Tab-separated table of C-alpha atoms in Angstrom:
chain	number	residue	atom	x	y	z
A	20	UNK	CA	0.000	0.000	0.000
A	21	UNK	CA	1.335	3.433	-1.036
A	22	UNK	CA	0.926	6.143	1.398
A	23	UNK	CA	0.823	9.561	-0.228
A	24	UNK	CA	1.347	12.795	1.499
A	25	UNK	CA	0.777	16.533	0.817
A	26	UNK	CA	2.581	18.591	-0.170
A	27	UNK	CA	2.075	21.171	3.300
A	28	UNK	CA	3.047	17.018	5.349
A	29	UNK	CA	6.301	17.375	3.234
A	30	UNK	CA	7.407	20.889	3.840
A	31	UNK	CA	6.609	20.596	7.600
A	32	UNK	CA	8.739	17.223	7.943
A	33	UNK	CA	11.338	19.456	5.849
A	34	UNK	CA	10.606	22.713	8.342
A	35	UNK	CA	11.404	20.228	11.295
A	36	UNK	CA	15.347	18.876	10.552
A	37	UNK	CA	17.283	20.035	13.003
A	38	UNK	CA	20.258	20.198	10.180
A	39	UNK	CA	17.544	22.078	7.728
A	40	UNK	CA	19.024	25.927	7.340
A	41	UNK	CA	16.946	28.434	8.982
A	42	UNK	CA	15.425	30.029	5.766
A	43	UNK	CA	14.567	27.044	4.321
A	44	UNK	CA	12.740	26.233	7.491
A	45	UNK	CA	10.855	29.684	7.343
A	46	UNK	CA	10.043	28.899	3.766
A	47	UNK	CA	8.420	25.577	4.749
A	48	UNK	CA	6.337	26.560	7.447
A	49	UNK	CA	5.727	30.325	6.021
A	50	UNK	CA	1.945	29.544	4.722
A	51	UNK	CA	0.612	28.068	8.000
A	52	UNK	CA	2.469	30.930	10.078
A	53	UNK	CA	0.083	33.792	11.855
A	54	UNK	CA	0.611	37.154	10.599
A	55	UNK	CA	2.499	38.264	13.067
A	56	UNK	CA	4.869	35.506	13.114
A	57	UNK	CA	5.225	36.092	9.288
A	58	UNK	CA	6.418	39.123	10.651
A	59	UNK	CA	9.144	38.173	12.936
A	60	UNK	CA	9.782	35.171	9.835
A	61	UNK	CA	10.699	38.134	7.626
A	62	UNK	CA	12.634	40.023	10.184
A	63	UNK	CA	14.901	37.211	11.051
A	64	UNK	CA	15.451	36.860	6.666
A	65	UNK	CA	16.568	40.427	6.745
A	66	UNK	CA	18.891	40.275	9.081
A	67	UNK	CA	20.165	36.541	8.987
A	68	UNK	CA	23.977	38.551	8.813
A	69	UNK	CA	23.683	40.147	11.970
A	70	UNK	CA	21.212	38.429	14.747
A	71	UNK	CA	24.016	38.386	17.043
A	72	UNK	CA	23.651	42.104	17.718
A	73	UNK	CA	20.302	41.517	18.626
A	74	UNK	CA	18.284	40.155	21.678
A	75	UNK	CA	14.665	38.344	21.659
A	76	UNK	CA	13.181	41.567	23.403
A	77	UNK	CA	14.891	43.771	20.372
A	78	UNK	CA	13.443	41.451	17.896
A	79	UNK	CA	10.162	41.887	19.654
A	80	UNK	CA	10.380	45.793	20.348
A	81	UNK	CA	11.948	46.338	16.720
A	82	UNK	CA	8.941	44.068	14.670
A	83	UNK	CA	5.935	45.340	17.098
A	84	UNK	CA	5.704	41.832	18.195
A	85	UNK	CA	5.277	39.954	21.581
A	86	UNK	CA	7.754	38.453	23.069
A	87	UNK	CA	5.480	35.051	23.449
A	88	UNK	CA	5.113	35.007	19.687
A	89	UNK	CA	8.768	36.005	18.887
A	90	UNK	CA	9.815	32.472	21.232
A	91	UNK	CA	6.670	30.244	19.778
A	92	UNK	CA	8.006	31.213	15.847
A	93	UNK	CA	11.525	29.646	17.289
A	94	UNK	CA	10.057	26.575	18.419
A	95	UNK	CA	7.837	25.842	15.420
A	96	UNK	CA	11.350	26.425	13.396
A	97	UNK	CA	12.692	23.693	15.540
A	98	UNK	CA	14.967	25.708	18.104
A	99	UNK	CA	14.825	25.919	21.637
A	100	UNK	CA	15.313	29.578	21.850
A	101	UNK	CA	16.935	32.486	20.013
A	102	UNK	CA	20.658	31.197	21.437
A	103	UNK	CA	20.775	28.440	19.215
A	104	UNK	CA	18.990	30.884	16.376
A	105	UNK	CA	21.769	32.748	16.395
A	106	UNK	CA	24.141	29.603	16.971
A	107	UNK	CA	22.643	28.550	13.716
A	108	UNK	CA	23.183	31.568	11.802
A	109	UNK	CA	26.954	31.573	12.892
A	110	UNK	CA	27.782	28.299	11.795
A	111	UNK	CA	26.357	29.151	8.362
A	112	UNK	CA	28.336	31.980	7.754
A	113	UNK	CA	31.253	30.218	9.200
A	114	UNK	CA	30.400	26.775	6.284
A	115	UNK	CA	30.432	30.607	3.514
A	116	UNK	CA	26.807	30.995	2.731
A	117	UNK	CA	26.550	34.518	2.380
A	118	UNK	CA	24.532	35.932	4.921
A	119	UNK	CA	24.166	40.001	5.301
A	120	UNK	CA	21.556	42.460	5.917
A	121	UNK	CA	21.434	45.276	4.231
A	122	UNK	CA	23.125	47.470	7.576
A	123	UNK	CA	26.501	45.210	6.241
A	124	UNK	CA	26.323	45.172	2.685
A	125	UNK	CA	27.287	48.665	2.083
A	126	UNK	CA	23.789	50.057	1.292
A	127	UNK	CA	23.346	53.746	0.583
A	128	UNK	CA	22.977	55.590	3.917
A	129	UNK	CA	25.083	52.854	5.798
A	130	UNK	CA	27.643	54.278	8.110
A	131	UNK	CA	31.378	53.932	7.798
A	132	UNK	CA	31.000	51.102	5.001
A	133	UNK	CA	34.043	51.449	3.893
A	134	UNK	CA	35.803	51.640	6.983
A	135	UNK	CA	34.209	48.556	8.700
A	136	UNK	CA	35.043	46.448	5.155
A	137	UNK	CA	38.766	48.634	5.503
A	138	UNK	CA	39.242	47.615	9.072
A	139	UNK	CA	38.332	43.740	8.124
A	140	UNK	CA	40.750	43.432	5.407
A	141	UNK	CA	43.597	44.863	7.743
A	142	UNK	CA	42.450	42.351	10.581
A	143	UNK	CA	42.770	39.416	7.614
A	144	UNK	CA	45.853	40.367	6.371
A	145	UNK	CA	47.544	40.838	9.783
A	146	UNK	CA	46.652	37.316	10.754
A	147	UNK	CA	47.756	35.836	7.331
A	148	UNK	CA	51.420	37.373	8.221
A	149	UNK	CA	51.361	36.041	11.587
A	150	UNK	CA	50.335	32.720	10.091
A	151	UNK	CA	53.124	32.562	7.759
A	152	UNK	CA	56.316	33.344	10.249
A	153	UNK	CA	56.547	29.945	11.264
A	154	UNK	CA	58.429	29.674	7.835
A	155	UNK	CA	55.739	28.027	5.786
A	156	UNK	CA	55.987	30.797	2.878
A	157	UNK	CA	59.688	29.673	2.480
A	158	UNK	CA	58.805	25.938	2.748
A	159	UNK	CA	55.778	26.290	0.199
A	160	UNK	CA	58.047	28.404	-1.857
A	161	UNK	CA	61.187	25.747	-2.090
A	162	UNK	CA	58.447	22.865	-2.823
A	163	UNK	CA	57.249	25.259	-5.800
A	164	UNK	CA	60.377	26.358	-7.153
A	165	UNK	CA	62.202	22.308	-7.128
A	166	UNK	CA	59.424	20.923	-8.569
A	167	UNK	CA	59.679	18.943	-11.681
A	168	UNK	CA	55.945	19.654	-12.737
A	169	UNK	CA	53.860	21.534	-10.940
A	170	UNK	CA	49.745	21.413	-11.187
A	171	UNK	CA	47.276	24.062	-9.648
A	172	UNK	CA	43.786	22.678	-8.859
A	173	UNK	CA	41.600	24.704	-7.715
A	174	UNK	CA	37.485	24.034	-7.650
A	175	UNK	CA	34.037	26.281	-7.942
A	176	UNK	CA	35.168	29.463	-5.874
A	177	UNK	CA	38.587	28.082	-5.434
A	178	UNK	CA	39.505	28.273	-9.580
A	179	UNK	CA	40.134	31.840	-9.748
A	180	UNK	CA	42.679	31.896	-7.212
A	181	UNK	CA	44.559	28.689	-9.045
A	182	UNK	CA	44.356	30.111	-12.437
A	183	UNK	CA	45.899	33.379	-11.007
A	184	UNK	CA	48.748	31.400	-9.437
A	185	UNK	CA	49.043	29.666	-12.415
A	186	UNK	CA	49.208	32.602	-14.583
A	187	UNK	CA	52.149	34.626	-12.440
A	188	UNK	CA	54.404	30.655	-12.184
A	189	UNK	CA	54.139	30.075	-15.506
A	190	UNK	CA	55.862	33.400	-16.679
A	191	UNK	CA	59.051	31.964	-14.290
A	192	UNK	CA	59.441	28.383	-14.781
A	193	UNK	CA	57.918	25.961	-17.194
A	194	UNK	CA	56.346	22.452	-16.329
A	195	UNK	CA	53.137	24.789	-14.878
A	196	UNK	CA	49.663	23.262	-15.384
A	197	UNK	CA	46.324	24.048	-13.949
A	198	UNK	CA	43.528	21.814	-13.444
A	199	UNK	CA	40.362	21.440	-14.511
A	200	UNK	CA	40.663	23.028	-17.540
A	201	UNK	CA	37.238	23.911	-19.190
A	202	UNK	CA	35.027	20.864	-20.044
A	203	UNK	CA	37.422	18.494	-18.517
A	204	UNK	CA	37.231	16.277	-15.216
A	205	UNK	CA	39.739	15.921	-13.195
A	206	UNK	CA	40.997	12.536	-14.037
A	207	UNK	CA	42.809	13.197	-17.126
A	208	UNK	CA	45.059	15.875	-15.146
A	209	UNK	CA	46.063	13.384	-12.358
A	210	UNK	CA	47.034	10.817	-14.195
A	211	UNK	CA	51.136	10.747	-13.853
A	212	UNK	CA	51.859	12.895	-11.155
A	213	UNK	CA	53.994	11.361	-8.844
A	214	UNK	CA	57.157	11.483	-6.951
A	215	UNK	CA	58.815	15.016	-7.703
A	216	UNK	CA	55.830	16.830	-8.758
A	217	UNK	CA	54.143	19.650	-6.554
A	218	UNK	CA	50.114	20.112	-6.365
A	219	UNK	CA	49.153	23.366	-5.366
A	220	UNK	CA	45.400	22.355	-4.130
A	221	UNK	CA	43.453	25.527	-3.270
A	222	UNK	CA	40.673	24.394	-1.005
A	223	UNK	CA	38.286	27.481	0.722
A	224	UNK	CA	35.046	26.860	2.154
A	225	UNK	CA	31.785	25.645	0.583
A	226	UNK	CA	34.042	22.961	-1.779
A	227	UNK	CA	32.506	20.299	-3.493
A	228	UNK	CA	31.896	16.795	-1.718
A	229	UNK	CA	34.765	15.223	-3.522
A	230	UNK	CA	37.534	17.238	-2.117
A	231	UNK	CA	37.901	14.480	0.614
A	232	UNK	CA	38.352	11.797	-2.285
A	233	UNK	CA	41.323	14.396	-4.176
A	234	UNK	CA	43.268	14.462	-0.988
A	235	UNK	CA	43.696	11.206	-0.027
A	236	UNK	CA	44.250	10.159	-4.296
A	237	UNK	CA	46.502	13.058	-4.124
A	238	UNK	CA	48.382	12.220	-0.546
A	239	UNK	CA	48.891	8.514	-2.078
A	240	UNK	CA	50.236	9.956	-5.467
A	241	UNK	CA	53.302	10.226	-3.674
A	242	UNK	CA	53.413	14.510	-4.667
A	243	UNK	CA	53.641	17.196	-2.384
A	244	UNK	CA	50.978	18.796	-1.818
A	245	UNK	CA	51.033	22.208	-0.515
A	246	UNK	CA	47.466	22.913	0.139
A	247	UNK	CA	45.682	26.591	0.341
A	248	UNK	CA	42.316	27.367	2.249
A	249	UNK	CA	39.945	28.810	4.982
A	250	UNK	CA	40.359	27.595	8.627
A	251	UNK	CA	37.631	25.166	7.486
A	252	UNK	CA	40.305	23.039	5.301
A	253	UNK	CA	42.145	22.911	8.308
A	254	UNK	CA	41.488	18.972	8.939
A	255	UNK	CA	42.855	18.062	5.337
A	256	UNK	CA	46.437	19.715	7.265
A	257	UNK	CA	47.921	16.504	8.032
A	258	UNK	CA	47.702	15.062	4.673
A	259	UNK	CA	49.818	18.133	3.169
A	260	UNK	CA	53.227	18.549	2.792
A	261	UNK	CA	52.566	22.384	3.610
A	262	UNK	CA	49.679	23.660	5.153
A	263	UNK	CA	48.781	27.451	4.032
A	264	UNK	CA	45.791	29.272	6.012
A	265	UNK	CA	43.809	32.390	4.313
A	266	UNK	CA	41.380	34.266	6.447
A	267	UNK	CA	38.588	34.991	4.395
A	268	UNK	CA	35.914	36.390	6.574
A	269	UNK	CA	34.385	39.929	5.573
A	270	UNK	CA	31.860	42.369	7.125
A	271	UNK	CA	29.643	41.793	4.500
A	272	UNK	CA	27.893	38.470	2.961
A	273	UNK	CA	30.538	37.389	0.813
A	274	UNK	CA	33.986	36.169	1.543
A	275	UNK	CA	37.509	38.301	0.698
A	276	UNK	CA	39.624	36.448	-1.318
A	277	UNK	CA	42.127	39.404	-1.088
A	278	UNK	CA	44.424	37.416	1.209
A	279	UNK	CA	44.443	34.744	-1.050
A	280	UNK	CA	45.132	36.747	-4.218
A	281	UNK	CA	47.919	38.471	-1.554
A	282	UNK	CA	49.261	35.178	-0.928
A	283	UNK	CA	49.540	34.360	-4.833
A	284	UNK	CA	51.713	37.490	-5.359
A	285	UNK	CA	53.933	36.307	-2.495
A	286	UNK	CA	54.466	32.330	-3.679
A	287	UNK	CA	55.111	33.968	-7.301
A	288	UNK	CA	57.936	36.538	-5.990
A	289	UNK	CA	59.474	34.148	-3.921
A	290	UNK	CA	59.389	31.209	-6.846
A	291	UNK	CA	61.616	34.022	-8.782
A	292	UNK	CA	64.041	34.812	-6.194
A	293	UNK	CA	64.471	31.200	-5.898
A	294	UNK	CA	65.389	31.195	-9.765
A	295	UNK	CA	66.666	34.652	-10.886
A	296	UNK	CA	68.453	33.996	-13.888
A	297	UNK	CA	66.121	31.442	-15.795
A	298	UNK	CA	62.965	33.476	-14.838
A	299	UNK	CA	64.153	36.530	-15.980
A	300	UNK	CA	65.200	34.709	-19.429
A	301	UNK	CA	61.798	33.176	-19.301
A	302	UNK	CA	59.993	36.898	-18.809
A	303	UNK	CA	61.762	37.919	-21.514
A	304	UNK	CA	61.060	35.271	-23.876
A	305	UNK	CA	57.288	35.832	-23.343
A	306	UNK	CA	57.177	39.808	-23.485
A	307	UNK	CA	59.527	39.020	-27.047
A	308	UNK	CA	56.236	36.882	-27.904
A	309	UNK	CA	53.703	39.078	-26.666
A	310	UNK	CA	55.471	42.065	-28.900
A	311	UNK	CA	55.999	39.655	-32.149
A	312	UNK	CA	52.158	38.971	-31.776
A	313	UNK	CA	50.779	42.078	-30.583
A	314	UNK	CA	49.243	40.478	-28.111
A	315	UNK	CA	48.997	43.375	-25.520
A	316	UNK	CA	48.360	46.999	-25.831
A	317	UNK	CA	50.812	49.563	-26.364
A	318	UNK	CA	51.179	51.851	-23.261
């Protein structure tokens, strides 16, 4: 016997999983909410970027709503109180889903944008210099510059930051690939690396599920791996030959990749100190090619 259910049975079983994000829980349970806990359901989508600066009784005082109805809307989401509401929230911006109200994201009228986002990148930057004095810059920058081959993968948000890397190493040394390349899988660009070669895996937050399968085919390809990421990469550490940590946390609802793109510059510089002579040669064979096919734009 098949037992059918509706389609309000399916959003409320939804509405109820503890690991169900809060929005998607409001969006389940939204039609069969009371008007004035649709209130309180909006209030808390506005501002899913900055409930920690607020209290139940400001939620209540700032919506017009009782405090009664402000702790019955948390329940029927499936929390026990505003705490883990705002627990919740935290650990979502901490796994990258952008979450911001409008008070964060630089909206017209908002007060000392620029400064807060200012004061953010100087906090991220600080702690990627403290990060790297252990000597890690010098040991990720001898593993890049001995290489025999070297291969940048990078996935989703990750790419950008390996194709830039990519793009400054292979003006120094040859032997420089990056990985995926359009329309490809991944296969195809592991296949012979081995003992010798350096993968450069960039790894930041919200990375696909089979990031845990590349590390451990990458940590038995007998490479080293120096590996690039958020604190969240952190547990893939041991499995590295040199661990590299970027802080990537903003004021607003997406993440700074500025101390990433920061980090690039410094791997590429030190790569060329390492090998003066034949990456200067190498700079100037390109810029010979780029003027022979007018490839850039005359200053």
């Amino acid at each position: 016997m098949t037992i059918e259910t509706t389609d309000a049975e399916q959003q409320g079983a939804a509405s109820t999983r503890t690991d169900a994000r809060i929005d998607v829980r409001i969006d389940a349970r939204y039609a069969g909410l009371s008007p004035q806990e649709r209130v309180v359901a909006d209030f808390l989508l506005e501002h899913l970027g900055d409930l920690a600066v607020f209290s139940a009784a400001d939620i209540s005082r700032d919506t017009g709503v009782s405090k009664a109805t402000v702790s019955r809307l948390f329940r029927k989401l499936g929390f026990a109180d505003f705490k883990e509401v705002k627990d919740h929230t935290r650990a979502m911006r901490g796994q990258g889903v952008p979450l911001a109200s409008p008070s964060r994201t630089g909206a017209a009228g908002t007060p000392d944008a620029l400064g807060l986002h200012a004061a953010k990148e100087r906090e991220n930057h600080e702690r990627l210099v403290a990060l790297l004095a252990d000597g890690r810059l010098d040991a990720a920058v001898d593993l890049l510059a001995g290489a025999r081959n070297l291969l940048v993968v990078g996935l989703r948000n990750s790419y950008p930051v390996a194709l830039h890397l990519h793009q400054q190493l292979i003006q120094i040394r040859s032997g420089v690939r990056v990985a995926p390349q359009p329309g490809q899988t991944l296969g195809e660009e592991l296949a012979g690396v081995g003992k010798d070669d350096v993968v450069v895996l960039v790894g930041f937050r919200r990375r696909p599920a089979l990031f845990d399968r590349l590390v451990r085919l990458l940590a038995a390809s007998q490479a080293d791996v120096v590996l690039v990421g958020d604190g969240t990469a952190r547990s893939y550490a041991a499995s590295a030959s040199c661990w590299i940590e970027c802080p990537i946390d903003s004021d607003g609802a997406f993440d700074s990749y500025s101390t990433a793109m920061a980090l690039v510059g410094l791997l590429a510089n030190g790569v060329l100190n390492r090998q003066v002579s034949t990456g200067r040669r190498r700079i100037s064979t390109i810029a010979s090619a780029y003027d022979g096919l007018g490839e850039l734009e005359e200053s």
